[in-house]
Amino acid sequence: MVMEENEVSKRNQLIESLLSAETNEDLSAILEDTHSADIADILEVLSKDEKLRIVHALKQETITEILPEMDPDFFYLLLDDFGPEYMASILDELPSDEAADIMSELNQKDLDNLLSLMHRHESALVRRVLQYPEDTAGRLMSTDYVAMNENTTPEQAIEYIRSKRQEEPFYYVYVVDNNNKFIGSVPIQKILFASKTSTLGVLIDEEETVSVSTGVDQEEVARLFEKYDIPAVPVVDGDGRLAGRITVDDIIDVIYEENSEDIYRMAGTDYEEVYSDSAFKVARIRLPWLLTCIIGSLLSGAVIHYFEITLSKAIALVSFIPVIMATGGNTGLQSCTIMVRRMALGNVSSHNVFSSIFKEIRTGLILGLVCGSFLCLIAFLWRGDASVGVILGMSMFCAVSASSILGILIPMVFKKINIDPAVASGPFITTLNDVIGLTIYLFLATILLSHVL
Amino acid sequence: MVMEENEVSKRNQLIESLLSAETNEDLSAILEDTHSADIADILEVLSKDEKLRIVHALKQETITEILPEMDPDFFYLLLDDFGPEYMASILDELPSDEAADIMSELNQKDLDNLLSLMHRHESALVRRVLQYPEDTAGRLMSTDYVAMNENTTPEQAIEYIRSKRQEEPFYYVYVVDNNNKFIGSVPIQKILFASKTSTLGVLIDEEETVSVSTGVDQEEVARLFEKYDIPAVPVVDGDGRLAGRITVDDIIDVIYEENSEDIYRMAGTDYEEVYSDSAFKVARIRLPWLLTCIIGSLLSGAVIHYFEITLSKAIALVSFIPVIMATGGNTGLQSCTIMVRRMALGNVSSHNVFSSIFKEIRTGLILGLVCGSFLCLIAFLWRGDASVGVILGMSMFCAVSASSILGILIPMVFKKINIDPAVASGPFITTLNDVIGLTIYLFLATILLSHVL
C-alpha cells in the first residue's frame, strides 16, 4: 500500500467500516485485506468490547503477529477472554525475545502459570531471556541469528542458510571462531557477490563490525545504531562469545519509548499512563509529583509569610509575585531541558562540561539583563513608581540568571548521584526556582523599601 | 569493536589521547584506527581550534564520511578554512540526498556558489532534491536504489546487481512495470534463495510492500518504519512512479531530531540552540518565549491587583498564591504532555477523542479532590483557621480539575488551527493555568471572606 498524506483520514475510514460491519463474515473479509500492523494500530484506539469483537474475527496467526505491538492491558484482556491455555499456545509461536517482552509485564502468578503451560523448549528460552535485566541489550536480543566459522566459503554459507530456512531478514552473517567467539560481520550482499574461493574471514567488513555486550543499556544500544548506521548488531557475552543479535526495528521501538519516557518525566508523569484506561490509575501515577510540588510551593508560601510585614506595607508588590516566579521557573526549565537532552543524546563529555556551564552563565546573564530591564520598564509604566521598577528589574535579573545556571547544574548533580536527569526538569526545577526567585524579590524589596517607607 | 558498559570513559580517553598527540603523525595514527562515526562523535564536543587540528590530520575520504553527521556550524568552519573549491569537491563525493541535506542549511549566497563549483551532474541532482519541501519523504530519499521489471528472473537480477556494484546495502529489489510504476518489494534474501525459473513478480512480498509518496511528512515516514518493521521504504511520485528510497538509518536520525524538537518546544526553546556556541544566539532563541511568559504572568499580576482589597484585609491569603499557581500549572502540564505525545505518536483518532476527554475529566476531578483535601488540611494545621482551609481546598479543586481538562483541550485546538501542539505545552499552558487558578482562588476568597470579615 502507498502511504499518502491523508493517512489519518484513511485510518478513520477503516475504523468506521470495521465498526459498522454487520456480520462476522464482513468483518473477517475486511481484516483479511488489512496489514497486521494496521490492525494493531487500530485496536489501540478502540474500546474493550470493540477490541474483543475484532480479535475474535482474526486468525490465530494474526493474533500472534499483533500481540508484540500491543500494550500489557491488551494481553490481559485476551487472557481473561481466551484463557491461559490458548495464550500459552500463542506465546509458543512467538520468537523468545518477543514472548519474554510481553511476559515481563505480567504479575508473577500469571507468569508462572503461562510458563508452565508453554512448551518446555519455548519456556526455557523465555526464562533465559528474562534472566537479563530489563532495558539491557541481553533482554532486547533475539537468538535468531546466522553465525559461521571464518573458513566457510560463500557457497557453503549460502547452502547453510538455505537449509536453515531463516524467515526473519538477517542482513549479516556473523563470523565466529571455534569457541563461538565473535570475530566480525559480513553483510549479506558481500557473500552474494564474493568469488567462490573466498572465505567469510576475508569478507569481514571492518567498518560494520560493531558488537555490544549483554549488559549495555538499551539507550546506549540505540545511540550505537544512530552512530554507525547499521541495520543489526550482534550481542556478545562477557567472554566475547556470540549470544544473540538486535535488529533495528526493535531499536526504533526503544527510541520512541525512551524519548516518551523522558518527555513524561519532564512533566512529572509516567509512560504507563498512556496504556491505562482507568482514571484512578492515572491519578495515582501523577499524584506523587503534584503533592511534592504542593509541598515545594508551600515553601514559597513560607517565604512570603516571612515577608508579610513588607507586603502589608506595600501591597502593590504582591502583583509582581507571579511574574518573578513564572519567569524564573521558565528560564530554569529551558536550560535544564537543553542539558538533559544533550546528556540523553550523549553530547556531554567531561571535556566540554565547563564550556557548557560557562556558556550557560553568559546566556543567563544576557537573559536576566533583558528580562530585568523589560520588567523594570513595565512596572514603572504600570505603577508609575521608579522604586518598584528598580526592585523588580534587579530581582528579575538575579532570579533569571540564577535559574538558568541552576537548570544546567541540577541535571549534572542528579546524574552524579545516579538519579535520571530527566526527573530534574519540569516540576522539580520549577518549584526550586520559584522559591529562589521569591526570596530574592522579597529580600531586595524589604531592604530597598526600608529606605523609602 | 565491542561496545561495553563503560563507553563514556572510553570516549573520554580517546579524546585525551587525541588532544595530547604531539606530532601530526601521532594524531593521524590514532585517527587511522578510529571509526569515522567515532571521530564525528568526538569532534562534536571539541572547541573550534581542536576541531580544525583534527580535521587537518584526516584524509579527504574520512572528512566526506563524517560531514553528514555534523551540524551546519561545522560545515561553515571547514568552508572558512578549506575554501569553497575544496568543499565543493567533498560535496561531489557525497550521495545527493546527504549533500542536499547539508546544503539546505547554508545561506543562499554560499549555496549558489558551491552549486556552481560542483560537477554539473552532481549539482543538478542536489538541485532536484532541494526542490522537495523540507521534512518530507522527497527530501529524505536517496536515488540510490535497485529496481527491475517484474519479468526478471532471480539469476538476471543477481547478474544486474553485480554489474551495478551497489555499495550501499539495499535490502530490497523494487519491482516496477514498463512505466517505472512501483509494483512491489522483494527482500534480497528471497532472490538469493529463489528457484531459477521464478520471476521477481512472483517473489513480491505483500507484507513488506509498503511505499510512501514524496509529499509525506518525515514524522509520518518514521512512524511507518516503526509500524511495519522494515529496513527501507520506496518513495513514489504522484503518478505512482518510483522516485527513490529511504533507509532506516536516516529515519533514526529523523526520530531523534523530531523528538528533540518536541522536547525543546515544550520548554520554549529550539533545536538550533544545541548547535550554537554563541550565548547571544541562544538568548535570542529563548527570549521570545520568556517575554511572552512575562506578559502572561503580568496578567496574573493584574488579577491580583484587582483583588488587592481582599488581600490587604487578609494578608495570610498571599502565602497560598504560589501553591495554587504551581499546582494548577503542573496538572495542566501533565495532561497536556500526555496529549501532545499521544498525538505525536499517532495514537489519537477522531474515534477516541471523546473517550480521552472524558477520561481526563475524571482524572482531573480525582486529582482536584485529593490535592484540594490535602491543601485544606495543611492550611488548617498551619494557620489554624478553618475558613482559609476551606477556601484553599475549594480553589485547589477547581484549579486542578480545570487545568487538567484545559491541558488536553488546548493541544487539540492548536492542531485544528494548524499550530504544532508541542508549542502548547510548557510555558503557554502554565501561564494560562496560573491566571485561571489565581482568579478562582481570589474570587472564592473574596466571596467567602465577605461573610467572615
CSV table of N, CA and C in Angstrom, one decimal, chain A residues 1-4 11-12 19 35 37-38 41 44-45 50 161-162 168-169 189 192-193 207 209 211 213 216 222 224 227-228 231 253 256 259-260 263-264 267-268 273 276 279 286 293-294 297 301 304-305 308 318-319 322-323 327 330 334 337-338 341 345-347 349-352 359-360 383, chain B residues 1-4 11-12 19 35 37-38 41 44-45 50 161-162 168-169 171 189 192-193 207 209-211 213 216 222 224 227-228 256 259-260 263-264 267-268 273 276 286 293-294 297 301 304-305 308 318-319 322-323 327 330 334 337-338 341 345-347 349-352 359-360 363 383:
chain,number,residue,atom,x,y,z
A,1,MET,N,0.8,-1.2,0.0
A,1,MET,CA,0.0,0.0,0.0
A,1,MET,C,0.9,1.2,0.0
A,2,VAL,N,0.4,2.3,-0.6
A,2,VAL,CA,1.1,3.6,-0.6
A,2,VAL,C,0.6,4.4,0.6
A,3,MET,N,1.6,5.0,1.3
A,3,MET,CA,1.2,5.9,2.3
A,3,MET,C,1.1,7.3,1.8
A,4,GLU,N,-0.1,7.8,1.9
A,4,GLU,CA,-0.4,9.2,1.3
A,4,GLU,C,-0.4,10.2,2.4
A,11,ARG,N,-7.3,6.0,8.0
A,11,ARG,CA,-7.4,5.1,9.1
A,11,ARG,C,-8.8,5.3,9.8
A,12,ASN,N,-9.3,6.5,9.9
A,12,ASN,CA,-10.6,6.7,10.4
A,12,ASN,C,-11.7,6.0,9.6
A,19,LEU,N,-16.2,-1.0,12.4
A,19,LEU,CA,-17.2,-1.0,13.4
A,19,LEU,C,-18.6,-1.1,12.9
A,35,HIS,N,-3.2,-5.1,6.7
A,35,HIS,CA,-1.9,-5.5,7.2
A,35,HIS,C,-2.0,-5.6,8.7
A,37,ALA,N,0.0,-4.9,11.0
A,37,ALA,CA,0.4,-3.7,11.7
A,37,ALA,C,-0.7,-2.7,11.8
A,38,ASP,N,-1.5,-2.6,10.7
A,38,ASP,CA,-2.6,-1.6,10.7
A,38,ASP,C,-3.7,-2.1,11.7
A,41,ASP,N,-2.6,-1.1,15.1
A,41,ASP,CA,-2.7,0.3,15.2
A,41,ASP,C,-4.2,0.7,15.5
A,44,GLU,N,-5.6,-0.2,19.1
A,44,GLU,CA,-5.1,0.7,20.1
A,44,GLU,C,-6.1,1.7,20.5
A,45,VAL,N,-6.9,2.2,19.5
A,45,VAL,CA,-7.8,3.3,19.8
A,45,VAL,C,-9.2,2.9,20.1
A,50,GLU,N,-15.1,-3.4,21.6
A,50,GLU,CA,-14.7,-3.3,20.1
A,50,GLU,C,-13.5,-4.2,19.9
A,161,ILE,N,22.5,-21.4,4.8
A,161,ILE,CA,21.4,-20.5,5.1
A,161,ILE,C,20.1,-21.1,4.4
A,162,ARG,N,20.3,-21.6,3.2
A,162,ARG,CA,19.1,-22.2,2.5
A,162,ARG,C,18.5,-23.3,3.4
A,168,GLU,N,13.2,-14.5,9.2
A,168,GLU,CA,13.5,-13.1,9.5
A,168,GLU,C,14.6,-12.6,8.6
A,169,PRO,N,14.6,-11.3,8.2
A,169,PRO,CA,15.7,-10.8,7.4
A,169,PRO,C,16.9,-10.8,8.3
A,189,GLN,N,25.1,-9.0,1.2
A,189,GLN,CA,25.4,-8.8,-0.2
A,189,GLN,C,26.8,-9.1,-0.6
A,192,LEU,N,26.9,-12.7,-1.3
A,192,LEU,CA,26.3,-13.0,-2.6
A,192,LEU,C,27.2,-12.8,-3.8
A,193,PHE,N,28.0,-11.7,-3.6
A,193,PHE,CA,28.8,-11.3,-4.8
A,193,PHE,C,30.3,-11.7,-4.7
A,207,GLU,N,34.3,-1.8,8.9
A,207,GLU,CA,33.5,-0.6,9.2
A,207,GLU,C,32.2,-1.0,9.8
A,209,THR,N,31.7,-3.9,11.5
A,209,THR,CA,31.9,-4.8,12.6
A,209,THR,C,31.9,-4.1,14.0
A,211,SER,N,30.0,-4.6,17.9
A,211,SER,CA,29.2,-5.5,18.7
A,211,SER,C,28.9,-4.9,20.0
A,213,SER,N,28.0,-5.7,24.3
A,213,SER,CA,27.9,-6.7,25.3
A,213,SER,C,26.5,-6.7,26.0
A,216,VAL,N,24.9,-3.8,28.3
A,216,VAL,CA,24.8,-2.4,27.9
A,216,VAL,C,23.3,-2.0,27.9
A,222,ALA,N,20.7,2.0,21.3
A,222,ALA,CA,20.0,2.8,20.3
A,222,ALA,C,21.0,3.9,19.7
A,224,LEU,N,24.1,3.6,19.4
A,224,LEU,CA,25.1,2.9,18.6
A,224,LEU,C,24.5,2.8,17.1
A,227,LYS,N,24.7,6.0,15.5
A,227,LYS,CA,26.0,6.5,15.1
A,227,LYS,C,26.6,5.7,13.9
A,228,TYR,N,26.4,4.4,13.9
A,228,TYR,CA,27.1,3.6,12.9
A,228,TYR,C,26.2,3.3,11.7
A,231,PRO,N,21.9,-1.9,10.3
A,231,PRO,CA,20.6,-2.5,10.5
A,231,PRO,C,20.5,-3.5,11.6
A,253,ASP,N,11.6,1.0,18.3
A,253,ASP,CA,10.6,1.0,19.4
A,253,ASP,C,11.3,1.5,20.6
A,256,TYR,N,11.6,5.4,20.5
A,256,TYR,CA,10.3,6.0,20.8
A,256,TYR,C,9.9,5.9,22.3
A,259,ASN,N,12.3,8.1,24.5
A,259,ASN,CA,12.0,9.5,24.3
A,259,ASN,C,10.7,9.9,25.0
A,260,SER,N,9.7,9.0,24.9
A,260,SER,CA,8.5,9.3,25.6
A,260,SER,C,8.7,9.4,27.1
A,263,ILE,N,10.1,12.6,28.1
A,263,ILE,CA,9.1,13.7,28.0
A,263,ILE,C,8.1,13.6,29.2
A,264,TYR,N,7.7,12.4,29.4
A,264,TYR,CA,6.7,12.2,30.5
A,264,TYR,C,7.3,12.6,31.9
A,267,ALA,N,7.3,16.1,32.7
A,267,ALA,CA,6.0,16.7,33.1
A,267,ALA,C,5.6,16.0,34.4
A,268,GLY,N,6.4,15.2,35.0
A,268,GLY,CA,6.0,14.5,36.3
A,268,GLY,C,4.9,13.5,36.1
A,273,GLU,N,0.9,5.6,32.0
A,273,GLU,CA,-0.4,6.2,32.0
A,273,GLU,C,-1.0,6.2,30.6
A,276,SER,N,-3.1,3.1,30.3
A,276,SER,CA,-4.1,2.9,31.3
A,276,SER,C,-5.5,3.5,30.9
A,279,ALA,N,-9.0,6.1,35.2
A,279,ALA,CA,-8.7,7.5,35.7
A,279,ALA,C,-8.0,7.4,37.1
A,286,ARG,N,0.2,10.3,38.7
A,286,ARG,CA,0.5,11.8,38.7
A,286,ARG,C,0.6,12.4,40.1
A,293,CYS,N,5.1,18.8,44.6
A,293,CYS,CA,5.1,20.2,44.1
A,293,CYS,C,4.3,21.1,45.1
A,294,ILE,N,3.2,20.5,45.6
A,294,ILE,CA,2.5,21.3,46.6
A,294,ILE,C,3.3,21.7,47.8
A,297,SER,N,5.9,24.2,46.9
A,297,SER,CA,5.4,25.6,46.7
A,297,SER,C,4.9,26.2,48.0
A,301,GLY,N,5.3,29.7,49.9
A,301,GLY,CA,4.3,30.4,50.8
A,301,GLY,C,5.0,30.8,52.1
A,304,ILE,N,6.9,33.9,51.6
A,304,ILE,CA,6.0,35.1,51.6
A,304,ILE,C,5.6,35.4,53.0
A,305,HIS,N,5.2,34.4,53.8
A,305,HIS,CA,4.7,34.6,55.1
A,305,HIS,C,5.8,35.4,55.9
A,308,GLU,N,5.7,39.0,55.3
A,308,GLU,CA,4.3,39.6,55.3
A,308,GLU,C,4.3,41.1,55.7
A,318,VAL,N,2.7,42.5,45.8
A,318,VAL,CA,2.2,41.2,45.6
A,318,VAL,C,1.8,40.9,44.1
A,319,SER,N,1.4,42.0,43.4
A,319,SER,CA,1.0,41.8,42.0
A,319,SER,C,2.2,41.2,41.1
A,322,PRO,N,3.7,36.7,40.7
A,322,PRO,CA,3.6,35.7,39.6
A,322,PRO,C,4.7,35.9,38.6
A,323,VAL,N,5.0,37.1,38.2
A,323,VAL,CA,5.9,37.3,37.1
A,323,VAL,C,7.4,36.8,37.5
A,327,THR,N,8.8,33.5,35.5
A,327,THR,CA,9.9,33.7,34.6
A,327,THR,C,11.1,32.9,35.1
A,330,ASN,N,10.5,29.3,34.1
A,330,ASN,CA,10.7,29.0,32.7
A,330,ASN,C,12.1,29.0,32.3
A,334,GLN,N,14.1,25.9,30.6
A,334,GLN,CA,14.8,26.0,29.3
A,334,GLN,C,16.2,25.4,29.4
A,337,THR,N,16.2,21.6,30.2
A,337,THR,CA,15.8,20.8,29.1
A,337,THR,C,16.9,20.6,28.1
A,338,ILE,N,17.6,21.7,27.8
A,338,ILE,CA,18.7,21.6,26.8
A,338,ILE,C,19.8,20.6,27.4
A,341,ARG,N,18.6,16.9,27.5
A,341,ARG,CA,18.5,16.3,26.2
A,341,ARG,C,19.9,16.0,25.7
A,345,LEU,N,21.4,12.4,24.6
A,345,LEU,CA,21.9,12.1,23.2
A,345,LEU,C,23.4,11.9,23.3
A,346,GLY,N,24.0,11.9,24.5
A,346,GLY,CA,25.4,11.6,24.6
A,346,GLY,C,26.3,12.7,24.1
A,347,ASN,N,25.9,13.9,24.1
A,347,ASN,CA,26.7,15.1,23.7
A,347,ASN,C,27.5,15.8,24.7
A,349,SER,N,30.6,15.4,27.4
A,349,SER,CA,31.7,14.6,28.0
A,349,SER,C,32.4,15.5,29.0
A,350,SER,N,33.2,14.8,29.8
A,350,SER,CA,33.9,15.6,30.9
A,350,SER,C,34.7,16.7,30.2
A,351,HIS,N,35.1,16.5,28.9
A,351,HIS,CA,35.9,17.5,28.3
A,351,HIS,C,35.2,18.9,28.1
A,352,ASN,N,33.8,18.8,27.8
A,352,ASN,CA,33.2,20.1,27.5
A,352,ASN,C,32.2,20.5,28.5
A,359,LYS,N,29.0,28.8,29.0
A,359,LYS,CA,28.1,29.3,28.0
A,359,LYS,C,26.7,29.6,28.6
A,360,GLU,N,26.3,28.8,29.5
A,360,GLU,CA,25.0,29.0,30.2
A,360,GLU,C,25.0,30.2,31.1
A,383,ARG,N,2.8,51.2,37.3
A,383,ARG,CA,2.6,51.7,38.7
A,383,ARG,C,3.1,53.1,38.9
B,1,MET,N,34.6,-3.3,16.9
B,1,MET,CA,34.8,-3.0,18.3
B,1,MET,C,33.6,-3.4,19.1
B,2,VAL,N,33.8,-3.8,20.3
B,2,VAL,CA,32.7,-4.2,21.2
B,2,VAL,C,32.3,-2.9,22.0
B,3,MET,N,31.0,-2.7,22.1
B,3,MET,CA,30.6,-1.6,22.9
B,3,MET,C,30.3,-2.1,24.3
B,4,GLU,N,31.1,-1.6,25.3
B,4,GLU,CA,31.0,-2.1,26.7
B,4,GLU,C,30.1,-1.1,27.5
B,11,ARG,N,35.4,6.9,25.6
B,11,ARG,CA,35.5,8.1,24.7
B,11,ARG,C,36.3,9.2,25.2
B,12,ASN,N,36.2,9.4,26.5
B,12,ASN,CA,37.0,10.5,27.1
B,12,ASN,C,38.5,10.2,27.0
B,19,LEU,N,44.0,14.8,21.9
B,19,LEU,CA,44.4,16.1,22.2
B,19,LEU,C,45.9,16.2,22.7
B,35,HIS,N,37.0,4.6,14.0
B,35,HIS,CA,35.8,4.5,13.1
B,35,HIS,C,35.4,6.0,12.9
B,37,ALA,N,32.6,7.3,12.5
B,37,ALA,CA,31.5,7.7,13.3
B,37,ALA,C,32.0,8.1,14.7
B,38,ASP,N,33.0,7.5,15.2
B,38,ASP,CA,33.6,7.9,16.5
B,38,ASP,C,34.3,9.2,16.4
B,41,ASP,N,31.7,11.8,16.4
B,41,ASP,CA,31.1,11.9,17.8
B,41,ASP,C,32.0,12.8,18.7
B,44,GLU,N,32.3,16.7,17.9
B,44,GLU,CA,31.1,17.4,18.4
B,44,GLU,C,31.4,18.1,19.7
B,45,VAL,N,32.2,17.5,20.5
B,45,VAL,CA,32.4,18.1,21.9
B,45,VAL,C,33.7,19.0,22.0
B,50,GLU,N,40.5,22.9,18.3
B,50,GLU,CA,40.7,21.4,18.4
B,50,GLU,C,40.1,20.7,17.2
B,161,ILE,N,22.7,-6.8,-10.5
B,161,ILE,CA,23.2,-6.1,-9.2
B,161,ILE,C,24.7,-6.2,-9.2
B,162,ARG,N,25.3,-7.3,-9.6
B,162,ARG,CA,26.7,-7.5,-9.6
B,162,ARG,C,27.4,-6.4,-10.5
B,168,GLU,N,26.1,0.8,-1.2
B,168,GLU,CA,25.2,0.8,0.0
B,168,GLU,C,24.4,-0.5,0.1
B,169,PRO,N,24.0,-0.9,1.3
B,169,PRO,CA,23.2,-2.1,1.5
B,169,PRO,C,21.8,-1.7,0.9
B,171,TYR,N,18.8,-4.2,0.8
B,171,TYR,CA,17.7,-4.9,1.5
B,171,TYR,C,16.6,-5.4,0.5
B,189,GLN,N,17.0,-11.6,0.4
B,189,GLN,CA,17.2,-13.0,0.6
B,189,GLN,C,16.3,-13.9,-0.2
B,192,LEU,N,17.9,-14.5,-3.4
B,192,LEU,CA,19.0,-15.3,-3.2
B,192,LEU,C,18.6,-16.8,-3.2
B,193,PHE,N,17.5,-17.1,-2.6
B,193,PHE,CA,17.1,-18.5,-2.4
B,193,PHE,C,16.0,-18.9,-3.3
B,207,GLU,N,3.5,-8.5,2.5
B,207,GLU,CA,3.6,-8.0,3.8
B,207,GLU,C,4.6,-6.8,3.9
B,209,THR,N,5.5,-4.9,1.2
B,209,THR,CA,5.3,-4.0,0.1
B,209,THR,C,4.5,-2.8,0.7
B,210,VAL,N,5.3,-1.8,1.1
B,210,VAL,CA,4.8,-0.6,1.6
B,210,VAL,C,5.5,0.5,0.9
B,211,SER,N,4.9,1.6,0.4
B,211,SER,CA,5.6,2.7,-0.2
B,211,SER,C,5.0,4.0,0.4
B,213,SER,N,4.5,8.4,-0.5
B,213,SER,CA,4.6,9.4,-1.6
B,213,SER,C,5.5,10.5,-1.2
B,216,VAL,N,4.8,13.1,1.8
B,216,VAL,CA,4.5,12.7,3.2
B,216,VAL,C,5.5,13.3,4.2
B,222,ALA,N,8.6,8.1,9.6
B,222,ALA,CA,9.2,7.4,10.8
B,222,ALA,C,8.2,6.5,11.4
B,224,LEU,N,5.8,5.0,10.0
B,224,LEU,CA,5.7,3.9,9.1
B,224,LEU,C,6.7,2.8,9.4
B,227,LYS,N,5.9,1.1,12.5
B,227,LYS,CA,4.8,0.2,12.5
B,227,LYS,C,5.1,-1.1,11.7
B,228,TYR,N,5.7,-1.0,10.5
B,228,TYR,CA,5.9,-2.1,9.7
B,228,TYR,C,7.2,-2.9,9.8
B,256,TYR,N,15.2,11.0,16.3
B,256,TYR,CA,15.9,11.7,17.3
B,256,TYR,C,15.7,13.2,17.2
B,259,ASN,N,12.0,14.2,18.0
B,259,ASN,CA,11.7,14.1,19.5
B,259,ASN,C,12.4,15.2,20.2
B,260,SER,N,13.6,15.5,19.8
B,260,SER,CA,14.3,16.7,20.5
B,260,SER,C,13.5,17.9,20.2
B,263,ILE,N,10.6,18.1,22.6
B,263,ILE,CA,11.1,18.4,23.9
B,263,ILE,C,11.5,19.9,24.1
B,264,TYR,N,12.2,20.4,23.1
B,264,TYR,CA,12.7,21.8,23.2
B,264,TYR,C,11.5,22.7,23.2
B,267,ALA,N,9.8,23.3,26.3
B,267,ALA,CA,10.5,24.2,27.2
B,267,ALA,C,10.6,25.6,26.7
B,268,GLY,N,10.0,25.8,25.5
B,268,GLY,CA,10.1,27.2,24.9
B,268,GLY,C,11.5,27.5,24.4
B,273,GLU,N,19.5,25.7,19.2
B,273,GLU,CA,20.4,26.2,20.3
B,273,GLU,C,21.5,25.2,20.6
B,276,SER,N,24.6,25.9,18.7
B,276,SER,CA,25.1,27.2,18.7
B,276,SER,C,26.1,27.4,19.9
B,286,ARG,N,15.7,31.9,23.1
B,286,ARG,CA,14.9,31.7,24.2
B,286,ARG,C,14.0,32.9,24.6
B,293,CYS,N,5.9,34.9,28.2
B,293,CYS,CA,5.6,34.4,29.6
B,293,CYS,C,5.5,35.5,30.6
B,294,ILE,N,6.4,36.5,30.4
B,294,ILE,CA,6.4,37.7,31.4
B,294,ILE,C,5.0,38.4,31.2
B,297,SER,N,2.3,36.4,32.7
B,297,SER,CA,2.2,36.4,34.1
B,297,SER,C,1.9,37.8,34.7
B,301,GLY,N,-0.6,39.1,37.6
B,301,GLY,CA,-0.4,40.3,38.5
B,301,GLY,C,-1.6,41.2,38.5
B,304,ILE,N,-4.3,39.8,40.6
B,304,ILE,CA,-4.0,40.1,42.0
B,304,ILE,C,-4.3,41.5,42.3
B,305,HIS,N,-3.9,42.4,41.4
B,305,HIS,CA,-4.1,43.9,41.6
B,305,HIS,C,-5.6,44.1,41.8
B,308,GLU,N,-6.7,43.4,45.3
B,308,GLU,CA,-5.9,43.9,46.4
B,308,GLU,C,-6.6,44.2,47.7
B,318,VAL,N,-2.0,35.7,50.8
B,318,VAL,CA,-0.9,35.8,49.8
B,318,VAL,C,0.0,34.6,49.8
B,319,SER,N,0.2,34.1,51.0
B,319,SER,CA,1.1,32.9,51.2
B,319,SER,C,0.7,31.7,50.3
B,322,PRO,N,1.4,31.0,45.6
B,322,PRO,CA,2.3,30.1,44.9
B,322,PRO,C,1.8,28.7,44.8
B,323,VAL,N,1.2,28.1,45.8
B,323,VAL,CA,0.8,26.7,45.7
B,323,VAL,C,-0.4,26.6,44.7
B,327,THR,N,0.5,24.3,41.4
B,327,THR,CA,-0.2,23.1,41.2
B,327,THR,C,-1.1,23.1,40.0
B,330,ASN,N,1.3,22.7,37.0
B,330,ASN,CA,1.8,21.3,36.8
B,330,ASN,C,0.7,20.3,36.3
B,334,GLN,N,1.0,18.1,32.9
B,334,GLN,CA,0.9,16.7,32.8
B,334,GLN,C,-0.1,16.2,31.8
B,337,THR,N,1.1,17.3,28.2
B,337,THR,CA,2.2,16.5,27.7
B,337,THR,C,1.7,15.1,27.2
B,338,ILE,N,0.9,14.5,28.0
B,338,ILE,CA,0.4,13.2,27.6
B,338,ILE,C,-0.4,13.3,26.2
B,341,ARG,N,2.1,14.1,23.3
B,341,ARG,CA,2.8,12.9,22.9
B,341,ARG,C,2.0,11.9,22.2
B,345,LEU,N,2.7,10.5,18.5
B,345,LEU,CA,2.8,9.0,18.2
B,345,LEU,C,1.7,8.5,17.3
B,346,GLY,N,0.7,9.4,17.0
B,346,GLY,CA,-0.4,8.9,16.2
B,346,GLY,C,-1.4,8.1,16.9
B,347,ASN,N,-1.5,8.2,18.2
B,347,ASN,CA,-2.5,7.4,19.0
B,347,ASN,C,-3.8,8.1,19.2
B,349,SER,N,-7.3,9.3,17.4
B,349,SER,CA,-8.1,9.4,16.2
B,349,SER,C,-9.4,10.0,16.5
B,350,SER,N,-10.2,10.4,15.5
B,350,SER,CA,-11.5,11.1,15.8
B,350,SER,C,-12.4,10.2,16.6
B,351,HIS,N,-12.1,8.8,16.5
B,351,HIS,CA,-12.9,7.9,17.2
B,351,HIS,C,-12.8,7.9,18.7
B,352,ASN,N,-11.6,8.2,19.2
B,352,ASN,CA,-11.3,8.1,20.6
B,352,ASN,C,-11.1,9.4,21.3
B,359,LYS,N,-12.0,10.7,30.0
B,359,LYS,CA,-11.0,10.1,31.0
B,359,LYS,C,-10.3,11.2,31.7
B,360,GLU,N,-9.9,12.2,30.9
B,360,GLU,CA,-9.1,13.3,31.6
B,360,GLU,C,-10.0,14.1,32.6
B,363,THR,N,-10.0,12.0,35.6
B,363,THR,CA,-8.7,12.1,36.3
B,363,THR,C,-8.6,13.5,37.0
B,383,ARG,N,-2.3,27.5,59.6
B,383,ARG,CA,-2.8,28.7,60.0
B,383,ARG,C,-3.9,28.6,61.1
